[in-house]
Short mmCIF file of C-alpha atoms in Angstrom, two decimals:
data_model
loop_
_atom_site.label_atom_id
_atom_site.label_comp_id
_atom_site.label_asym_id
_atom_site.label_seq_id
_atom_site.Cartn_x
_atom_site.Cartn_y
_atom_site.Cartn_z
CA MET A 1 0.00 0.00 0.00
CA GLY A 2 1.63 3.09 -1.38
CA ASN A 3 1.28 6.07 0.94
CA VAL A 4 2.37 4.31 4.13
CA ALA A 5 5.83 5.96 3.86
CA SER A 6 4.26 9.43 3.72
CA VAL A 7 2.06 8.71 6.74
CA GLN A 8 5.07 7.56 8.71
CA LYS A 9 6.95 10.73 7.81
CA ALA A 10 4.05 12.92 8.94
CA LEU A 11 3.91 11.04 12.27
CA ASN A 12 7.67 11.41 12.73
CA PHE A 13 7.29 15.13 12.09
CA LEU A 14 4.72 15.25 14.92
CA ASN A 15 7.05 13.21 17.18
CA ILE A 16 4.54 10.38 17.40
CA GLU A 17 6.27 7.05 17.90
CA ASN A 18 5.17 4.65 15.16
CA VAL A 19 5.95 1.42 13.41
CA ILE A 20 4.88 -0.03 10.05
CA SER A 21 3.83 -3.60 10.71
CA ASN A 22 1.56 -6.50 9.83
CA ASN A 23 2.70 -8.43 12.90
CA SER A 24 -0.12 -9.41 15.28
CA ASP A 25 1.95 -8.95 18.49
CA ILE A 26 2.96 -5.43 17.48
CA ILE A 27 -0.58 -4.51 16.42
CA ASN A 28 -2.00 -5.92 19.68
CA LYS A 29 0.43 -3.84 21.74
CA SER A 30 -0.09 -0.60 19.83
CA GLY A 31 -2.07 2.29 21.27
CA TYR A 32 -3.55 3.40 17.95
CA ILE A 33 -3.98 1.86 14.53
CA ILE A 34 -3.68 3.71 11.22
CA LEU A 35 -4.61 1.98 7.96
CA PRO A 36 -3.41 3.99 4.97
CA GLY A 37 -3.78 2.73 1.46
CA VAL A 38 -3.85 3.46 -2.20
CA GLY A 39 -4.79 1.06 -4.97
CA SER A 40 -7.94 -0.89 -5.71
CA PHE A 41 -10.51 -2.06 -3.15
CA SER A 42 -10.22 -5.74 -4.04
CA GLN A 43 -6.42 -5.65 -3.94
CA GLY A 44 -6.58 -3.91 -0.54
CA MET A 45 -8.91 -6.57 0.89
CA ASN A 46 -6.80 -9.36 -0.59
CA ASN A 47 -3.72 -7.93 1.13
CA LEU A 48 -5.50 -7.64 4.48
CA LYS A 49 -6.72 -11.24 4.17
CA LYS A 50 -3.34 -12.53 3.05
CA TYR A 51 -1.74 -11.29 6.28
CA GLY A 52 -4.68 -12.35 8.47
CA LEU A 53 -5.44 -8.73 9.34
CA VAL A 54 -9.23 -8.64 8.89
CA ASP A 55 -9.97 -10.67 12.03
CA LEU A 56 -7.13 -9.09 13.97
CA LEU A 57 -8.20 -5.52 13.15
CA THR A 58 -11.86 -6.32 13.83
CA ASP A 59 -10.94 -7.67 17.25
CA GLN A 60 -8.74 -4.65 18.05
CA VAL A 61 -11.07 -1.95 16.77
CA ILE A 62 -14.60 -3.34 17.18
CA ASN A 63 -14.17 -5.48 20.32
CA LYS A 64 -11.32 -3.70 22.11
CA LYS A 65 -12.26 -0.20 20.84
CA LYS A 66 -8.73 0.84 19.95
CA PRO A 67 -8.58 4.28 18.25
CA PHE A 68 -8.47 3.69 14.51
CA LEU A 69 -7.79 5.97 11.56
CA GLY A 70 -8.34 4.81 7.99
CA ILE A 71 -6.95 7.00 5.20
CA CYS A 72 -8.27 7.00 1.60
CA LEU A 73 -8.56 3.31 0.63
CA GLY A 74 -8.03 2.57 4.32
CA MET A 75 -11.35 4.34 4.99
CA GLN A 76 -13.13 2.78 2.02
CA LEU A 77 -12.25 -0.76 3.19
CA LEU A 78 -14.44 -0.19 6.27
CA ALA A 79 -17.54 -0.41 4.05
CA GLN A 80 -19.61 -3.55 3.53
CA LYS A 81 -18.62 -3.81 -0.10
CA GLY A 82 -16.61 -2.20 -2.88
CA SER A 83 -16.76 -2.33 -6.65
CA GLU A 84 -13.18 -1.66 -7.77
CA PRO A 85 -12.51 -3.35 -10.12
CA HIS A 86 -15.25 -5.90 -9.27
CA GLU A 87 -17.64 -6.41 -6.36
CA THR A 88 -15.72 -7.33 -3.21
CA ASN A 89 -16.75 -7.56 0.43
CA GLY A 90 -15.12 -5.05 2.75
CA MET A 91 -14.61 -5.17 6.52
CA GLY A 92 -18.17 -4.03 7.09
CA TRP A 93 -17.60 -1.80 10.11
CA ILE A 94 -19.48 1.04 8.44
CA LYS A 95 -22.75 0.26 6.65
CA GLY A 96 -22.46 1.38 3.06
CA GLU A 97 -20.66 0.73 -0.18
CA VAL A 98 -17.85 2.14 -2.28
CA ILE A 99 -18.79 3.11 -5.83
CA LYS A 100 -17.25 5.00 -8.73
CA ILE A 101 -17.73 8.77 -8.65
CA ASN A 102 -20.54 9.48 -11.10
CA THR A 103 -20.72 13.13 -12.07
CA LYS A 104 -20.79 13.86 -15.78
CA GLU A 105 -19.30 17.34 -15.85
CA LYS A 106 -16.19 16.58 -13.88
CA ARG A 107 -12.89 14.85 -14.26
CA ILE A 108 -12.10 11.53 -12.62
CA PRO A 109 -10.04 11.10 -10.45
CA HIS A 110 -11.15 13.85 -8.10
CA LEU A 111 -7.61 15.14 -7.72
CA GLY A 112 -6.28 18.18 -5.91
CA TRP A 113 -7.11 20.49 -3.01
CA ASN A 114 -10.73 20.88 -2.02
CA SER A 115 -12.31 22.31 1.13
CA VAL A 116 -14.50 20.12 3.32
CA ASN A 117 -17.78 20.98 5.01
CA VAL A 118 -17.55 19.88 8.61
CA ILE A 119 -20.60 18.12 10.06
CA ASN A 120 -19.08 16.60 13.21
CA SER A 121 -16.35 18.87 14.58
CA ARG A 122 -14.76 16.28 16.90
CA TYR A 123 -11.42 16.25 15.06
CA PHE A 124 -11.82 19.43 13.01
CA SER A 125 -12.43 22.10 15.65
CA ASP A 126 -8.94 23.59 15.98
CA LEU A 127 -7.94 23.63 12.32
CA THR A 128 -6.77 26.85 10.69
CA SER A 129 -7.70 25.59 7.21
CA LEU A 130 -10.19 23.06 5.84
CA ASP A 131 -8.39 22.54 2.51
CA PHE A 132 -7.34 18.92 2.09
CA TYR A 133 -5.67 16.95 -0.68
CA PHE A 134 -7.86 14.39 -2.45
CA ILE A 135 -6.98 11.79 -5.05
CA HIS A 136 -9.63 9.15 -5.69
CA SER A 137 -12.03 7.80 -8.32
CA TYR A 138 -14.32 5.90 -5.96
CA HIS A 139 -16.22 7.18 -2.95
CA LEU A 140 -17.92 5.79 0.14
CA LYS A 141 -21.70 5.99 0.30
CA VAL A 142 -22.65 5.75 3.97
CA LYS A 143 -26.09 4.36 4.96
CA ASP A 144 -26.35 6.16 8.30
CA PRO A 145 -25.95 9.95 7.79
CA ALA A 146 -25.06 10.32 11.48
CA LEU A 147 -21.68 8.70 10.75
CA VAL A 148 -20.69 11.29 8.15
CA SER A 149 -18.25 13.69 9.81
CA SER A 150 -17.54 15.88 6.76
CA THR A 151 -18.40 16.16 3.07
CA VAL A 152 -16.72 17.67 0.04
CA ASN A 153 -18.44 19.00 -3.06
CA TYR A 154 -17.34 17.73 -6.46
CA GLY A 155 -20.46 18.23 -8.53
CA ILE A 156 -22.08 15.94 -5.98
CA ASP A 157 -21.54 15.84 -2.21
CA ILE A 158 -18.97 13.18 -1.40
CA VAL A 159 -18.26 11.79 2.08
CA SER A 160 -14.83 13.15 3.00
CA SER A 161 -14.70 11.65 6.50
CA VAL A 162 -16.61 9.19 8.68
CA GLN A 163 -16.65 8.78 12.41
CA LYS A 164 -18.17 6.04 14.53
CA GLU A 165 -17.11 5.78 18.18
CA ASN A 166 -13.35 5.02 18.08
CA ILE A 167 -13.30 4.75 14.27
CA PHE A 168 -12.28 7.71 12.12
CA GLY A 169 -11.74 7.60 8.39
CA THR A 170 -10.74 10.25 5.86
CA GLN A 171 -11.11 10.12 2.08
CA PHE A 172 -8.49 12.86 1.79
CA HIS A 173 -4.82 12.51 2.68
CA PRO A 174 -4.02 14.34 5.94
CA GLU A 175 -0.36 13.31 5.55
CA LYS A 176 -0.23 15.33 2.32
CA SER A 177 -2.39 18.26 3.39
CA GLN A 178 0.28 20.47 4.90
CA SER A 179 -0.63 22.27 8.16
CA ALA A 180 -4.36 21.34 8.08
CA GLY A 181 -3.47 17.68 7.71
CA LEU A 182 -0.85 17.70 10.45
CA GLN A 183 -3.25 19.48 12.81
CA LEU A 184 -5.91 16.88 12.09
CA LEU A 185 -3.52 13.99 12.76
CA LYS A 186 -2.42 15.68 15.96
CA SER A 187 -6.00 16.10 17.16
CA PHE A 188 -6.73 12.42 16.39
CA PHE A 189 -3.97 11.43 18.82
CA GLU A 190 -4.74 14.10 21.43
CA ILE A 191 -8.49 13.49 21.57
CA ASN A 192 -7.98 9.74 21.86
CA ALA A 193 -5.12 10.04 24.36
CA MET B 1 -14.81 23.53 -4.77
CA LEU B 2 -11.79 21.85 -6.29
CA THR B 3 -9.03 24.42 -6.76
CA LYS B 4 -6.63 24.96 -9.66
CA ARG B 5 -3.11 23.85 -8.78
CA ILE B 6 0.16 25.78 -9.04
CA ILE B 7 3.07 23.40 -9.47
CA PRO B 8 6.73 24.42 -9.46
CA CYS B 9 8.86 21.98 -11.40
CA LEU B 10 12.36 21.18 -10.23
CA ASP B 11 14.56 19.71 -12.93
CA ILE B 12 17.22 17.55 -11.33
CA LYS B 13 20.69 16.61 -12.48
CA ASP B 14 23.14 14.83 -10.16
CA GLY B 15 20.91 15.66 -7.19
CA LYS B 16 20.85 19.40 -7.98
CA THR B 17 18.06 21.59 -9.29
CA VAL B 18 18.63 22.88 -12.79
CA LYS B 19 16.60 24.61 -15.46
CA GLY B 20 17.43 24.67 -19.12
CA ILE B 21 16.15 27.05 -21.75
CA ASN B 22 14.50 24.70 -24.24
CA PHE B 23 16.15 21.86 -22.28
CA GLU B 24 19.67 23.11 -23.00
CA ASN B 25 22.13 25.55 -21.36
CA ILE B 26 21.65 24.06 -17.92
CA LYS B 27 22.35 26.25 -14.89
CA ASN B 28 22.31 25.31 -11.21
CA VAL B 29 19.64 27.06 -9.20
CA GLY B 30 19.77 25.26 -5.88
CA ASP B 31 19.18 22.27 -3.64
CA PRO B 32 15.94 20.39 -4.51
CA VAL B 33 14.83 19.80 -0.92
CA GLU B 34 15.56 23.37 0.15
CA LEU B 35 13.82 24.82 -2.86
CA GLY B 36 10.86 22.42 -2.54
CA THR B 37 10.38 23.31 1.12
CA TYR B 38 10.43 26.99 0.23
CA TYR B 39 7.80 26.51 -2.46
CA ALA B 40 5.57 24.48 -0.13
CA GLN B 41 5.71 27.31 2.42
CA GLN B 42 4.89 29.83 -0.32
CA GLY B 43 1.69 27.92 -1.13
CA ALA B 44 2.68 25.55 -3.93
CA ASP B 45 -0.06 22.93 -4.29
CA GLU B 46 2.21 20.15 -5.51
CA LEU B 47 5.78 19.71 -6.68
CA VAL B 48 7.23 17.90 -9.68
CA PHE B 49 10.81 16.60 -9.70
CA LEU B 50 12.08 15.59 -13.12
CA ASP B 51 15.46 14.00 -13.67
CA ILE B 52 16.04 15.51 -17.09
CA THR B 53 19.16 13.52 -17.79
CA ALA B 54 17.79 10.15 -16.78
CA THR B 55 16.68 9.00 -20.21
CA ASN B 56 20.08 9.54 -21.76
CA GLU B 57 22.16 8.24 -18.92
CA LYS B 58 19.81 5.33 -18.23
CA ARG B 59 19.85 6.19 -14.57
CA LYS B 60 17.11 4.24 -12.95
CA THR B 61 15.91 5.88 -9.78
CA LEU B 62 16.16 8.91 -7.61
CA THR B 63 15.33 6.90 -4.54
CA GLU B 64 17.72 8.64 -2.18
CA LEU B 65 16.59 12.10 -3.17
CA VAL B 66 12.93 11.05 -3.01
CA THR B 67 13.43 9.78 0.54
CA ARG B 68 14.91 13.15 1.54
CA ILE B 69 12.11 15.06 -0.15
CA ALA B 70 9.37 12.96 1.46
CA LYS B 71 10.94 13.43 4.88
CA ASN B 72 10.89 17.22 4.61
CA ILE B 73 7.91 18.15 2.47
CA ASN B 74 4.27 17.37 3.26
CA ILE B 75 2.53 18.33 0.05
CA PRO B 76 2.14 15.83 -2.80
CA PHE B 77 4.98 15.40 -5.25
CA THR B 78 5.56 13.64 -8.54
CA VAL B 79 8.85 12.16 -9.67
CA GLY B 80 9.82 11.49 -13.25
CA GLY B 81 12.78 10.81 -15.49
CA GLY B 82 13.88 7.50 -16.93
CA ILE B 83 11.10 5.46 -15.32
CA SER B 84 10.42 2.39 -17.41
CA SER B 85 9.25 -0.50 -15.22
CA VAL B 86 6.97 -1.62 -12.42
CA ASP B 87 10.08 -2.05 -10.24
CA ASP B 88 11.20 1.55 -10.83
CA VAL B 89 7.77 2.84 -9.81
CA SER B 90 7.55 0.55 -6.81
CA ALA B 91 10.90 1.83 -5.48
CA LEU B 92 9.91 5.48 -5.88
CA LEU B 93 6.45 5.08 -4.32
CA ASN B 94 7.93 3.15 -1.40
CA ALA B 95 10.48 5.93 -0.89
CA GLY B 96 7.57 8.34 -0.46
CA ALA B 97 6.72 9.71 -3.92
CA ASP B 98 2.99 10.27 -4.40
CA LYS B 99 2.97 10.00 -8.18
CA VAL B 100 5.38 9.08 -10.91
CA SER B 101 5.51 10.41 -14.43
CA VAL B 102 6.45 8.40 -17.49
CA ASN B 103 7.20 9.79 -20.93
CA THR B 104 9.48 8.18 -23.53
CA SER B 105 9.20 4.70 -22.02
CA ALA B 106 5.39 4.76 -22.35
CA VAL B 107 5.53 5.78 -26.02
CA LYS B 108 7.97 2.96 -26.76
CA ASP B 109 5.99 0.46 -24.68
CA PRO B 110 2.38 1.69 -24.28
CA ASP B 111 1.47 -1.45 -22.32
CA LEU B 112 3.64 -0.04 -19.52
CA LEU B 113 0.71 2.23 -18.65
CA ASP B 114 -1.60 -0.78 -18.34
CA ARG B 115 0.88 -2.61 -16.12
CA LEU B 116 1.53 0.39 -13.89
CA SER B 117 -2.12 1.33 -13.41
CA LYS B 118 -3.06 -2.27 -12.71
CA GLN B 119 -0.38 -2.55 -10.06
CA PHE B 120 -0.57 0.88 -8.40
CA GLY B 121 -3.89 2.42 -9.53
CA ASN B 122 -4.14 5.13 -12.19
CA GLN B 123 -4.22 7.89 -9.55
CA CYS B 124 -0.44 7.79 -9.20
CA ILE B 125 0.46 7.44 -12.89
CA VAL B 126 1.14 10.71 -14.71
CA LEU B 127 1.79 10.64 -18.43
CA ALA B 128 4.20 13.40 -19.48
CA ILE B 129 4.05 14.48 -23.12
CA ASP B 130 6.59 16.78 -24.77
CA THR B 131 4.83 18.24 -27.77
CA LYS B 132 5.81 20.48 -30.65
CA PHE B 133 3.74 22.17 -33.35
CA ASP B 134 5.06 21.14 -36.73
CA GLU B 135 3.44 23.36 -39.39
CA VAL B 136 0.01 21.75 -39.24
CA GLU B 137 -0.12 19.45 -36.26
CA TRP B 138 1.08 18.92 -32.67
CA PHE B 139 3.37 15.86 -32.47
CA VAL B 140 4.87 13.89 -29.59
CA TYR B 141 8.63 14.22 -29.02
CA LEU B 142 10.80 11.82 -27.04
CA ASN B 143 14.01 11.82 -24.99
CA GLY B 144 13.55 15.27 -23.49
CA GLY B 145 12.40 16.71 -26.81
CA ARG B 146 15.32 15.52 -28.91
CA VAL B 147 13.58 12.79 -30.91
CA ALA B 148 10.59 13.49 -33.18
CA THR B 149 7.76 11.01 -33.77
CA ASN B 150 4.77 10.98 -36.11
CA ILE B 151 2.39 10.42 -33.18
CA LYS B 152 -0.30 13.07 -32.84
CA THR B 153 -0.45 14.53 -29.34
CA VAL B 154 -4.21 14.41 -28.82
CA GLU B 155 -4.42 10.81 -30.06
CA TRP B 156 -1.61 9.72 -27.74
CA ALA B 157 -3.20 11.47 -24.76
CA LYS B 158 -6.49 9.65 -25.40
CA GLU B 159 -4.82 6.26 -25.78
CA ALA B 160 -2.74 6.80 -22.66
CA VAL B 161 -5.81 7.58 -20.57
CA ARG B 162 -7.58 4.47 -21.93
CA ARG B 163 -4.56 2.45 -20.85
CA GLY B 164 -4.37 3.88 -17.34
CA ALA B 165 -2.76 7.32 -17.16
CA GLY B 166 -4.44 9.22 -14.31
CA GLU B 167 -3.18 12.65 -15.28
CA ILE B 168 -1.50 14.32 -18.27
CA LEU B 169 1.50 16.66 -17.93
CA LEU B 170 1.65 18.48 -21.26
CA THR B 171 4.77 20.50 -22.13
CA SER B 172 4.83 22.60 -25.28
CA MET B 173 8.38 22.75 -26.61
CA ASN B 174 7.46 25.72 -28.79
CA ASN B 175 6.62 27.68 -25.65
CA ASP B 176 9.05 26.24 -23.09
CA GLY B 177 11.66 28.81 -22.08
CA THR B 178 10.09 31.63 -24.09
CA LYS B 179 8.10 33.28 -21.26
CA ASN B 180 5.50 34.19 -23.87
CA GLY B 181 2.70 32.20 -22.27
CA PHE B 182 1.40 28.64 -22.28
CA ALA B 183 0.29 26.84 -25.46
CA LEU B 184 -3.41 27.50 -24.98
CA ASP B 185 -4.74 25.72 -28.06
CA ILE B 186 -3.11 22.30 -27.57
CA THR B 187 -3.71 22.45 -23.80
CA ARG B 188 -7.39 23.03 -24.46
CA LYS B 189 -7.57 20.31 -27.12
CA VAL B 190 -6.00 17.71 -24.83
CA SER B 191 -8.05 18.91 -21.88
CA GLU B 192 -11.30 18.52 -23.81
CA ALA B 193 -10.26 15.14 -25.26
CA VAL B 194 -9.52 13.35 -21.98
CA SER B 195 -11.37 12.75 -18.73
CA VAL B 196 -8.35 13.04 -16.42
CA PRO B 197 -6.74 16.25 -15.10
CA VAL B 198 -4.31 18.10 -17.38
CA ILE B 199 -1.24 19.99 -16.15
CA ALA B 200 -0.08 22.68 -18.58
CA SER B 201 3.63 23.34 -18.85
CA GLY B 202 6.01 25.52 -20.84
CA GLY B 203 6.02 29.25 -21.47
CA ALA B 204 4.88 30.86 -18.20
CA GLY B 205 6.26 34.41 -18.05
CA SER B 206 3.61 36.48 -16.29
CA MET B 207 0.80 36.06 -13.80
CA GLN B 208 -1.73 36.72 -16.54
CA HIS B 209 -0.42 33.66 -18.41
CA PHE B 210 -1.72 31.49 -15.56
CA VAL B 211 -5.16 33.10 -15.76
CA ASP B 212 -5.16 32.43 -19.51
CA VAL B 213 -4.19 28.76 -19.23
CA PHE B 214 -6.85 28.07 -16.61
CA ARG B 215 -9.56 29.99 -18.48
CA GLU B 216 -8.80 29.48 -22.14
CA GLY B 217 -6.54 26.43 -21.94
CA LYS B 218 -8.97 24.63 -19.57
CA ALA B 219 -6.00 23.33 -17.58
CA ASP B 220 -6.50 21.86 -14.12
CA ALA B 221 -3.00 22.78 -13.01
CA ALA B 222 -0.15 24.90 -14.30
CA LEU B 223 3.52 24.08 -13.98
CA ALA B 224 6.50 26.41 -14.23
CA ALA B 225 10.15 26.45 -13.30
CA SER B 226 12.44 29.40 -14.12
CA ILE B 227 10.02 32.17 -13.18
CA PHE B 228 9.78 30.61 -9.73
CA HIS B 229 13.46 29.64 -9.45
CA TYR B 230 14.63 33.15 -10.27
CA LYS B 231 11.85 34.68 -8.13
CA GLU B 232 10.42 36.61 -11.04
CA ILE B 233 7.03 35.54 -9.71
CA GLU B 234 6.44 34.57 -6.08
CA ILE B 235 3.83 31.85 -5.62
CA ASN B 236 1.99 33.66 -2.83
CA GLU B 237 1.63 36.78 -4.99
CA LEU B 238 0.55 34.68 -7.97
CA LYS B 239 -2.21 33.08 -5.89
CA ILE B 240 -3.51 36.48 -4.75
CA PHE B 241 -3.55 37.62 -8.38
CA LEU B 242 -5.44 34.49 -9.49
CA LYS B 243 -8.04 34.93 -6.74
CA LYS B 244 -8.61 38.52 -7.83
CA ASN B 245 -9.26 37.13 -11.28
CA ASN B 246 -11.87 34.73 -9.88
CA ILE B 247 -9.80 31.58 -10.36
CA GLN B 248 -10.46 29.02 -7.61
CA ILE B 249 -7.26 28.79 -5.60
CA ARG B 250 -6.30 27.20 -2.29
CA GLY B 251 -5.22 29.29 0.66
#
């Protein structure tokens, strides 16, 4: 999964101790879990299954309520199913599905800086800017509107972040969104400290 | 609303930033990481690092430099120059690059675009095209503009997107280095022909040129080098100017 190096560098910049791992002992001992990811939905799920991470993450996040942040594909994989490139079951923590962005006037991928509309301010309250970097062709349609923490307009309103108890997911890349992104990452760790 | 992007391009040779006029007469203008950090602070929306000598010297990767860049700069950046395989791309993405650009290698082996997009997703695959107007038509040029082809630019852009390019970086060789403005007609033609974002490059000399390429050229992003490197235009001032002209800009 491609952007894991960038996420690590952002965490290092914030002096947050971190390790990139698929090892169950390390994941069990960690205080927080971040799942970054670029690539296709089915490839992402295959990778999680290959390393036995679906059950492990479900136990850690759903049963043990460990603070969790999914970024981009890492957020999309929380859905019940995806469609890239073919229908695939996701982890199912958030009711909804991931579908291709369908808006005739616009370019796909939705690529660049766009400002989000905050619905649930839990992680967004102290930010000096709401401009975040997006790069995606698929988006998460969430069944329960109460779980949508922010949206972004790209011809249609797209879910730009979800939040459910200890689970937070962003469609945009905080690790690439300069000061706004770093502030958001910081507040994820501080609020869940 | 999605904003238009301003992208400084840092041409790299032997780990140093350079800029050539029409790709020749290369002069050093600084350290890539230092310069990139400065641009990010000034409000650059992305950065592009191109190893302009890579195709000739067959140098494979800029992995060390990319690692340094990723460590210091937290806006997205693209790396290009001599990339010709899945392994090249894998190494650069793992080192922290957000996107890679391919040029000559994709023309010679179009299936490369299919392989790369299948492996990494089209969102991180940028197709760079060097184009030149030859009496009646815009054609694709290879090897940093030194080798002509009979491939029509718009046709190649369309094929590349079908195969998996997620973005087009279009450089007009007629305009590059002239400071007379971007090539508005070919930028617009490519922009209207493909469904992915188009970055216009070559010819920026004034702030008005950026307004023109966003409005008339229908570009999604504009790339420039010398005018930024020599501080003829400061990015923060450019963004204020664009906002005054009702162009959607971040910050």
